[in-house]
PDB file of C-alpha atoms in Angstrom:
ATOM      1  CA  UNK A  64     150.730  62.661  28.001  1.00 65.00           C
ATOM      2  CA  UNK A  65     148.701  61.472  31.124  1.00 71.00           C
ATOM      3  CA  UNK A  66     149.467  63.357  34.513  1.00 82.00           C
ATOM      4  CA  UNK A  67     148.675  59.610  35.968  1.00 89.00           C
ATOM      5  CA  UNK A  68     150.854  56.636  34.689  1.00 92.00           C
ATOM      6  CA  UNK A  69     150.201  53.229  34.858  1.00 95.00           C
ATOM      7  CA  UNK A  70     152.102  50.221  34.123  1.00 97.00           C
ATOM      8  CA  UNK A  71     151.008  49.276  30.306  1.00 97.00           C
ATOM      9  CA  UNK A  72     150.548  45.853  30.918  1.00 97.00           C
ATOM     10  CA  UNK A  73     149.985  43.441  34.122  1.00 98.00           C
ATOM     11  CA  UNK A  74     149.754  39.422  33.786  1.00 97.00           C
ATOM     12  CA  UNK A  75     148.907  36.530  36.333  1.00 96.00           C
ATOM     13  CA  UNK A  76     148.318  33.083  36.524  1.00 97.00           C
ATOM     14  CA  UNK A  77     144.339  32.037  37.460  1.00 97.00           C
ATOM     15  CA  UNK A  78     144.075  32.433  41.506  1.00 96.00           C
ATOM     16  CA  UNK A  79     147.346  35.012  41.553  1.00 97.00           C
ATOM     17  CA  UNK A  80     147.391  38.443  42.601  1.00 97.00           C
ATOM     18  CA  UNK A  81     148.239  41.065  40.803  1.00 97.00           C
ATOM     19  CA  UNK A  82     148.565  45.309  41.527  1.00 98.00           C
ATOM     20  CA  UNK A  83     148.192  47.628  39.398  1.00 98.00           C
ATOM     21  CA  UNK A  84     149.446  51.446  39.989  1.00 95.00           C
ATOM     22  CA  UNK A  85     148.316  54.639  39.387  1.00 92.00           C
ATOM     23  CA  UNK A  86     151.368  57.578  40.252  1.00 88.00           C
ATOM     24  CA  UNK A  87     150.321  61.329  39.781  1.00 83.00           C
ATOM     25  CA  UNK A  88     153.281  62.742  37.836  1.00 75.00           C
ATOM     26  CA  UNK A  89     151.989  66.228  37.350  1.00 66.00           C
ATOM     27  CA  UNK A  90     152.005  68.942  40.108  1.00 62.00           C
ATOM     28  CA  UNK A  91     148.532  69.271  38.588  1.00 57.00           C
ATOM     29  CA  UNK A  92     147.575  66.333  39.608  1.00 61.00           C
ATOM     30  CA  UNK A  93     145.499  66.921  43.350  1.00 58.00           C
ATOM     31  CA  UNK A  94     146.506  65.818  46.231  1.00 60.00           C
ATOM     32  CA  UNK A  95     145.940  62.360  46.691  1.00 52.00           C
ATOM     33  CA  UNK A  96     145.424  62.977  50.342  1.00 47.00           C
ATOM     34  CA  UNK A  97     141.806  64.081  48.921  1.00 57.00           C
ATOM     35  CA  UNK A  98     141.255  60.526  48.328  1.00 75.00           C
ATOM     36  CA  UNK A  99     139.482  61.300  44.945  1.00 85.00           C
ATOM     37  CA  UNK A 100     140.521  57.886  42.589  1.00 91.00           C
ATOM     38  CA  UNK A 101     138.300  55.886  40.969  1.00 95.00           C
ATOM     39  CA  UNK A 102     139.190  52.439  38.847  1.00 97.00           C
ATOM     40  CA  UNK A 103     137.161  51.441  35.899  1.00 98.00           C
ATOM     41  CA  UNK A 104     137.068  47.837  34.059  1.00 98.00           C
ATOM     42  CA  UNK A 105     136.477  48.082  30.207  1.00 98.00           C
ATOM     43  CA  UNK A 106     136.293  44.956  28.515  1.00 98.00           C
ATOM     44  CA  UNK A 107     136.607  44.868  24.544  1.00 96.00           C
ATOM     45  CA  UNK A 108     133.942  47.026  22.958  1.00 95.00           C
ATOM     46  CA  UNK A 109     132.136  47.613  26.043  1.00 97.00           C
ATOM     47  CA  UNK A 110     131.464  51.015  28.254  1.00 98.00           C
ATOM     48  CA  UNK A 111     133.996  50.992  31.170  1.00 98.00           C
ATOM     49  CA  UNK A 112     132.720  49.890  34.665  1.00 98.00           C
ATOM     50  CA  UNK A 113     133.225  51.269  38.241  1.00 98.00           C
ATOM     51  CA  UNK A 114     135.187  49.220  40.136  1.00 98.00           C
ATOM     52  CA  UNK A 115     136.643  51.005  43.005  1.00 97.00           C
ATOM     53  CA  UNK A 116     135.792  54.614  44.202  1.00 95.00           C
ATOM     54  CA  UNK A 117     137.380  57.423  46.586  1.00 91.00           C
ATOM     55  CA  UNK A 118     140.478  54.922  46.879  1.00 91.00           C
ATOM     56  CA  UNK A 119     138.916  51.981  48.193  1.00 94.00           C
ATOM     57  CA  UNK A 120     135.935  51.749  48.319  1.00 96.00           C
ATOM     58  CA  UNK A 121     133.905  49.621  46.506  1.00 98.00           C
ATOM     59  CA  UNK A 122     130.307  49.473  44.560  1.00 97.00           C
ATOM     60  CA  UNK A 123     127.854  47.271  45.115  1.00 96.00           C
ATOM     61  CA  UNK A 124     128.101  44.169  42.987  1.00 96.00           C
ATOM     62  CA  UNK A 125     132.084  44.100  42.444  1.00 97.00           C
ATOM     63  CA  UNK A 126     133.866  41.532  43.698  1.00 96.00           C
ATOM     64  CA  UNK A 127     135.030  41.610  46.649  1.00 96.00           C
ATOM     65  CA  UNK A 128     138.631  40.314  45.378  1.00 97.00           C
ATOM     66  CA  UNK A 129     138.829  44.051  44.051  1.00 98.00           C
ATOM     67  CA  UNK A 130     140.701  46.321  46.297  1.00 97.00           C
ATOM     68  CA  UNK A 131     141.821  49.795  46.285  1.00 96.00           C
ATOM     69  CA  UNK A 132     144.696  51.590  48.236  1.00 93.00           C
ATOM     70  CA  UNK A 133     146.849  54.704  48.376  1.00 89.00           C
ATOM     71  CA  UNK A 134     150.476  55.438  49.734  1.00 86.00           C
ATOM     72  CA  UNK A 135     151.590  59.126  48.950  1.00 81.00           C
ATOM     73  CA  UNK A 136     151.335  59.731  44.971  1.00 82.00           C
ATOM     74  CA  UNK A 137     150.723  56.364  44.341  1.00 87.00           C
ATOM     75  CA  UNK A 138     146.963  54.758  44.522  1.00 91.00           C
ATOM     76  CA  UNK A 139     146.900  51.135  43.679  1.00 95.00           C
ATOM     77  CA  UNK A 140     144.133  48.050  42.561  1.00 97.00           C
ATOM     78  CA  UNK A 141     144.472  44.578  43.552  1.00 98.00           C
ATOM     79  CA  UNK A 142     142.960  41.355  41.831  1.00 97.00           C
ATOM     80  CA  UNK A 143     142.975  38.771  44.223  1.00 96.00           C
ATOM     81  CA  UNK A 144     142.485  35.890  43.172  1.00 94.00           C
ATOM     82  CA  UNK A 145     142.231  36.217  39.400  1.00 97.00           C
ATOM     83  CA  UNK A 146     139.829  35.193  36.842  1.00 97.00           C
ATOM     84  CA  UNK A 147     139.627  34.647  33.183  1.00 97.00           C
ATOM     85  CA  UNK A 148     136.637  37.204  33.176  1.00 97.00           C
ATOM     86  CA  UNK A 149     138.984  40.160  34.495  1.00 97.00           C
ATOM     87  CA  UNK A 150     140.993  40.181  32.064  1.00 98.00           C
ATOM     88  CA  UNK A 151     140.708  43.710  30.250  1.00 98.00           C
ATOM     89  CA  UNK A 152     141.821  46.982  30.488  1.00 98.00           C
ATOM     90  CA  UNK A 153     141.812  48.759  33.608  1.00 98.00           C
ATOM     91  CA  UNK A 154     141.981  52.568  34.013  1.00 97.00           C
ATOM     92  CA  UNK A 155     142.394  54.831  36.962  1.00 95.00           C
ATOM     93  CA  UNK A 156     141.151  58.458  36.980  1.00 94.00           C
ATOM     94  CA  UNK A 157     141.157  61.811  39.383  1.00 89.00           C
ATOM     95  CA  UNK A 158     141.029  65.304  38.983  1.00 78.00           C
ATOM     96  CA  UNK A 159     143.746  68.060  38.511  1.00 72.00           C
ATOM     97  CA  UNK A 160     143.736  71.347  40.474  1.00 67.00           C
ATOM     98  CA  UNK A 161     142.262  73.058  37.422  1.00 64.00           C
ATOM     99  CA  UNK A 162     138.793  71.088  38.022  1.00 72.00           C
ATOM    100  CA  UNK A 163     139.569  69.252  35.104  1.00 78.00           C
ATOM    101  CA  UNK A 164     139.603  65.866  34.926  1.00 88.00           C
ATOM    102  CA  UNK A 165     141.845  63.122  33.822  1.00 90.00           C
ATOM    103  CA  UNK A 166     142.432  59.365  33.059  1.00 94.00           C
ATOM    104  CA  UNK A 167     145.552  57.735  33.588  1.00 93.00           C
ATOM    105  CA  UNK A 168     146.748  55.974  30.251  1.00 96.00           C
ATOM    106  CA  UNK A 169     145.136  52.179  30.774  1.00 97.00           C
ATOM    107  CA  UNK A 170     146.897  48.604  32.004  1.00 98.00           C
ATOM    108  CA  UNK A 171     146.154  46.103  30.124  1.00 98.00           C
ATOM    109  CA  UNK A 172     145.566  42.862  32.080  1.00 98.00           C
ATOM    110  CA  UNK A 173     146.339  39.100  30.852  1.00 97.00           C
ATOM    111  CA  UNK A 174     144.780  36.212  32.657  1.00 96.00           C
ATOM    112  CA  UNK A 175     147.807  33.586  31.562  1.00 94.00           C
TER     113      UNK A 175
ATOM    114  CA  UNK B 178     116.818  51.085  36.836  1.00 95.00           C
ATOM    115  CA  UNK B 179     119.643  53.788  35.392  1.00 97.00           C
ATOM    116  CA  UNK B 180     120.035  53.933  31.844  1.00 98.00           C
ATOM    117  CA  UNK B 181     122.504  56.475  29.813  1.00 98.00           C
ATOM    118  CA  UNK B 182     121.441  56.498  25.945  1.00 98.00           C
ATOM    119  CA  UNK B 183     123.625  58.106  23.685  1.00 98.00           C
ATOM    120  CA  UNK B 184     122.676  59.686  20.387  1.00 98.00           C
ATOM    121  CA  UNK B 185     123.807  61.660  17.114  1.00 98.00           C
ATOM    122  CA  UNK B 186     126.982  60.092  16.147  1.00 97.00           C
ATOM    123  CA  UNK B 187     127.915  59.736  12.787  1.00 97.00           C
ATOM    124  CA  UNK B 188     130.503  60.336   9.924  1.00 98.00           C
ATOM    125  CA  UNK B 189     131.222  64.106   9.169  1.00 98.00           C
ATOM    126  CA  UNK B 190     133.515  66.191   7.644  1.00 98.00           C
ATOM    127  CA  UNK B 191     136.751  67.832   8.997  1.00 98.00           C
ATOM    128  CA  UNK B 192     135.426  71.760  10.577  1.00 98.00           C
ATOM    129  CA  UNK B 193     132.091  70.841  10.029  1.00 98.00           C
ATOM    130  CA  UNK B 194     129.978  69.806  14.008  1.00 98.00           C
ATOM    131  CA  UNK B 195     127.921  67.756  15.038  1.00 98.00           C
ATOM    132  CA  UNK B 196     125.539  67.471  18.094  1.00 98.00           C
ATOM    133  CA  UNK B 197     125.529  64.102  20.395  1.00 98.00           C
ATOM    134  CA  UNK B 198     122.258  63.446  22.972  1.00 98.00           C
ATOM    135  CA  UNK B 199     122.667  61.724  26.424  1.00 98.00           C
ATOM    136  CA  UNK B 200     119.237  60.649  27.273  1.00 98.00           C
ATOM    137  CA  UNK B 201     118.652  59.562  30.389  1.00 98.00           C
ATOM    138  CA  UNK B 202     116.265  57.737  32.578  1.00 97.00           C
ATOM    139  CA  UNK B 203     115.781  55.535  35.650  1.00 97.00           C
ATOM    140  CA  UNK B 204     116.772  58.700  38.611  1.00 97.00           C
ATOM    141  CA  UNK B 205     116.399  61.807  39.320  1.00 97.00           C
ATOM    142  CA  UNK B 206     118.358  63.897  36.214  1.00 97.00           C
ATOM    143  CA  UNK B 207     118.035  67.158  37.600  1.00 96.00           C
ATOM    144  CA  UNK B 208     120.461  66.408  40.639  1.00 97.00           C
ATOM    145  CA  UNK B 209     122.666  64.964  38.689  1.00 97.00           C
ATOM    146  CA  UNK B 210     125.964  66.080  37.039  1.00 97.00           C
ATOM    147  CA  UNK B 211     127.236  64.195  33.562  1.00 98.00           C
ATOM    148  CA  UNK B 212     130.563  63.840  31.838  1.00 97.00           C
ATOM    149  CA  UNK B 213     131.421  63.092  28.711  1.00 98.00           C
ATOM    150  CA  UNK B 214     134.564  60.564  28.134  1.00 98.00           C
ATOM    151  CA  UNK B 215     135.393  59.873  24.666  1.00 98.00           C
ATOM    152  CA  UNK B 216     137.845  56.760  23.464  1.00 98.00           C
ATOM    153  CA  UNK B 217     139.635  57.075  20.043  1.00 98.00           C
ATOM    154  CA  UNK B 218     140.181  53.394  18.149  1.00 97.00           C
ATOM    155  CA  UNK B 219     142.334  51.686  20.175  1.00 96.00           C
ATOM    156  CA  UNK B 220     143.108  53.692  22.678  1.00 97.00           C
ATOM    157  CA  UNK B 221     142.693  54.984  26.005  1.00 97.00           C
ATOM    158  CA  UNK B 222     139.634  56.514  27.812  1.00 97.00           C
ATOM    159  CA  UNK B 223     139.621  60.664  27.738  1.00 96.00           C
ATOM    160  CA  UNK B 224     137.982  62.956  29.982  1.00 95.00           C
ATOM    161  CA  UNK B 225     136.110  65.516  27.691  1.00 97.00           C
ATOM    162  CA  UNK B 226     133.013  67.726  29.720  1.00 96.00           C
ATOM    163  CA  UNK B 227     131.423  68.062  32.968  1.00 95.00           C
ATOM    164  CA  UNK B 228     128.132  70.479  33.644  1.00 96.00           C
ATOM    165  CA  UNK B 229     127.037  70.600  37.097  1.00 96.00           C
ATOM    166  CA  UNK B 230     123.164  69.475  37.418  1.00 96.00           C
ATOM    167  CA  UNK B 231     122.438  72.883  37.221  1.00 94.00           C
ATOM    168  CA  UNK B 232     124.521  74.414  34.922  1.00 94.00           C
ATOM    169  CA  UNK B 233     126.520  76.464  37.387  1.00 94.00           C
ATOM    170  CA  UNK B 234     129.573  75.130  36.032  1.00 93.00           C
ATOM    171  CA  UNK B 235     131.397  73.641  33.222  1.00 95.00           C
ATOM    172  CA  UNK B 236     134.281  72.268  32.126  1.00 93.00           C
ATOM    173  CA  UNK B 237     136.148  71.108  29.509  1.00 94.00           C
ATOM    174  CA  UNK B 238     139.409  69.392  28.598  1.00 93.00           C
ATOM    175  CA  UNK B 239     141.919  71.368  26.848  1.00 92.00           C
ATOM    176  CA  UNK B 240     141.758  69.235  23.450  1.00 95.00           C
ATOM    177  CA  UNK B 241     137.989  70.295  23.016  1.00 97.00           C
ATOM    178  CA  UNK B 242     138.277  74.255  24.884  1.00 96.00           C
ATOM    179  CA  UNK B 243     136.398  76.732  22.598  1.00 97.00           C
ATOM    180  CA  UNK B 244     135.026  73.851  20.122  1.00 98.00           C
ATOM    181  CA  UNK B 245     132.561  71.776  22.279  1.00 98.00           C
ATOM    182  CA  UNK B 246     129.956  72.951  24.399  1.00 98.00           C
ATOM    183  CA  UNK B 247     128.062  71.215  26.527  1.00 98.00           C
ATOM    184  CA  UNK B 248     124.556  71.468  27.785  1.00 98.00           C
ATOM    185  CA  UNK B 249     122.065  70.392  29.806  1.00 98.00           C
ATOM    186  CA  UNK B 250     117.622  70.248  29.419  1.00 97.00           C
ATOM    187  CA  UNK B 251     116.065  68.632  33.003  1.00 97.00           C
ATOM    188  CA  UNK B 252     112.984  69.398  31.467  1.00 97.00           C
ATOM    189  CA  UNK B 253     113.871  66.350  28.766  1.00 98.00           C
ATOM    190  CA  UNK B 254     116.675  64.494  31.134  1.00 98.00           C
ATOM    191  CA  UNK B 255     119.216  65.170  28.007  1.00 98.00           C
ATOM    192  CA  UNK B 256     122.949  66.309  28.167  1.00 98.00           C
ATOM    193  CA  UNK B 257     124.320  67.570  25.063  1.00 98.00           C
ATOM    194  CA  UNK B 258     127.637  68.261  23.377  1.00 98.00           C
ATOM    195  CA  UNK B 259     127.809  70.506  20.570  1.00 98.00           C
ATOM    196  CA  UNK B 260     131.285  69.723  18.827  1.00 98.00           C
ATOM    197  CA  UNK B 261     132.353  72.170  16.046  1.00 98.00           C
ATOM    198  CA  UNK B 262     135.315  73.009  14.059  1.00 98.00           C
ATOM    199  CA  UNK B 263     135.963  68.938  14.415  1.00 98.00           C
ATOM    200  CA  UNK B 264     139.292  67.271  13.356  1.00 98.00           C
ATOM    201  CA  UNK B 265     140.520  63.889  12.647  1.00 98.00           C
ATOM    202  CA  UNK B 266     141.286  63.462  16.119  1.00 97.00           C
ATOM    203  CA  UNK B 267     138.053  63.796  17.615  1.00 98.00           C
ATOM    204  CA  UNK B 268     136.949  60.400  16.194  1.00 98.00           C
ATOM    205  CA  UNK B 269     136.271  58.441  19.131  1.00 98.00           C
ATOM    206  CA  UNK B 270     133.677  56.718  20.571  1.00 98.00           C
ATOM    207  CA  UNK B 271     131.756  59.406  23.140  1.00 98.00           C
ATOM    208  CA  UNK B 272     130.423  57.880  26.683  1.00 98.00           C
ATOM    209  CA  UNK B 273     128.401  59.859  28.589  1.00 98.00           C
ATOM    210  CA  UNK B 274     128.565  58.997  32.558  1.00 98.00           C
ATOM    211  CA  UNK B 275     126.965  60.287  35.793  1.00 98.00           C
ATOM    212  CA  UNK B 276     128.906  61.648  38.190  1.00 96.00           C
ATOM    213  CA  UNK B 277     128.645  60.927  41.529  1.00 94.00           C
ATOM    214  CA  UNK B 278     129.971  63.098  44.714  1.00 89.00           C
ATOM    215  CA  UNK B 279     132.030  65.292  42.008  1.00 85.00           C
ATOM    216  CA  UNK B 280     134.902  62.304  42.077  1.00 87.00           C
ATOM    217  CA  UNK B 281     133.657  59.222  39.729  1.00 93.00           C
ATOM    218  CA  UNK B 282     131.689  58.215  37.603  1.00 96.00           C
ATOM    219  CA  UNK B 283     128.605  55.179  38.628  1.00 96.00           C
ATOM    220  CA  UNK B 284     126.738  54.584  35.454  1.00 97.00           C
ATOM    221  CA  UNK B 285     127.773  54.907  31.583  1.00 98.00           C
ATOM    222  CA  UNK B 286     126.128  54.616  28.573  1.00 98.00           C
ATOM    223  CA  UNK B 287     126.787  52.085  25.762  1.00 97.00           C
ATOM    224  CA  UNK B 288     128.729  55.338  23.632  1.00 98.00           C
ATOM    225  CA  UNK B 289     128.369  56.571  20.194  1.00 98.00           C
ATOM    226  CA  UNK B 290     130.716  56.616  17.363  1.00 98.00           C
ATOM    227  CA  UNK B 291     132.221  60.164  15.855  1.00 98.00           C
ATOM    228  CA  UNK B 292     133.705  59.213  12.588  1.00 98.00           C
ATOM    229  CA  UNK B 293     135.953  63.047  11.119  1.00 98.00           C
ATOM    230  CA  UNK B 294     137.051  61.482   7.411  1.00 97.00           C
ATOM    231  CA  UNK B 295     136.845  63.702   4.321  1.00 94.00           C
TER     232      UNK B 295
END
């Protein structure tokens, strides 16, 4: 069981928005004031893909209809504007207070 | 340009190891940490290593404590993970990835499949 959760699945229309959250549920989860979460893209049978970093901020060569936010416990990544091409599965990831690290469990995204 | 090659997967035998490569090329290795992320069939992505680009540290997930090791050589830009005593549910696909500023990861490889079957 992931210290993060995330909502399984996530499904818009072409041109919609949609969010996708990442909640720390463990104490061992760090603070997010530390602004340490990262969002990666995997499509099917591919590695995954940095898409946002420390939050919100974003790598060169992602769209800029990718953003990243945080509000207490809770960081979140926005698809404006969707595309057939993002649909995949999206993960979110930090660190725990052990200097381990960990994933949250994966949302699945459906371009409709 | 940055390039992650993984190596040494394969089908083996429950408590028997195996020893994956992460070649890498394209930056500077030695000032680099790497992580290894491994992804069973069908499933999420899981967090298994990290070793500092100079060794000073390591860590490990709790699934994989006192089994895997991992390792670094600069000299050959290779991280390795030694897995041992290996069960069913260590077949995965294994990813390395660089870290960057001890927070994310910026480039992956293309993975390598672990198959544990009797």
């Amino acid at each position: 069981q992931s210290a993060l959760t995330q909502p399984a699945s996530v499904s818009g229309s072409p041109g919609q928005s949609i969010t996708i959250s990442c909640t720390g549920t463990s104490s061992d989860v760090i603070d997010y004031s530390y602004n340490y979460v990262s969002w990666y893209q995997q499509h099917p049978g591919k590695a995954p893909k940095l898409m946002i970093y420390e939050v919100s901020n974003r790598p060169s060569g992602v769209p800029d209809r990718f953003s990243g936010s945080k509000s207490g416990n809770t960081a979140s990544l926005t698809i404006s504007g969707l595309q057939a091409e993002d649909e995949a599965d999206y993960y979110c990831y930090s660190y725990t207070t052990s200097s381990t690290r960990v994933f949250g469990p994966g949302t699945k995204v459906t371009v409709l | 340009q940055v390039q992650l090659v993984e190596s040494g997967g394969g089908v083996v035998q429950p408590g028997r190891s195996l020893r994956l490569s992460c070649a890498a090329s394209g930056f500077t290795f030695s000032i680099y940490g790497i992580h290894w992320v491994r992804q069973a069939p069908g499933k999420g992505l899981e967090w298994v290593a990290f070793i500092r680009h100079d060794e000073s540290n390591k860590y490990y997930a709790d699934s994989v404590k006192g089994r895997f090791t991992i390792s670094r050589d600069n000299s050959k830009n290779t991280v390795y993970l030694q897995m041992n005593t290996l069960r069913a549910e260590d077949t995965a696909v294994y990813f390395c990835a660089r870290d960057q500023r001890d927070n994310y990861f910026d480039y992956w490889g293309q993975g390598a499949l672990v198959t544990v079957s009797s």
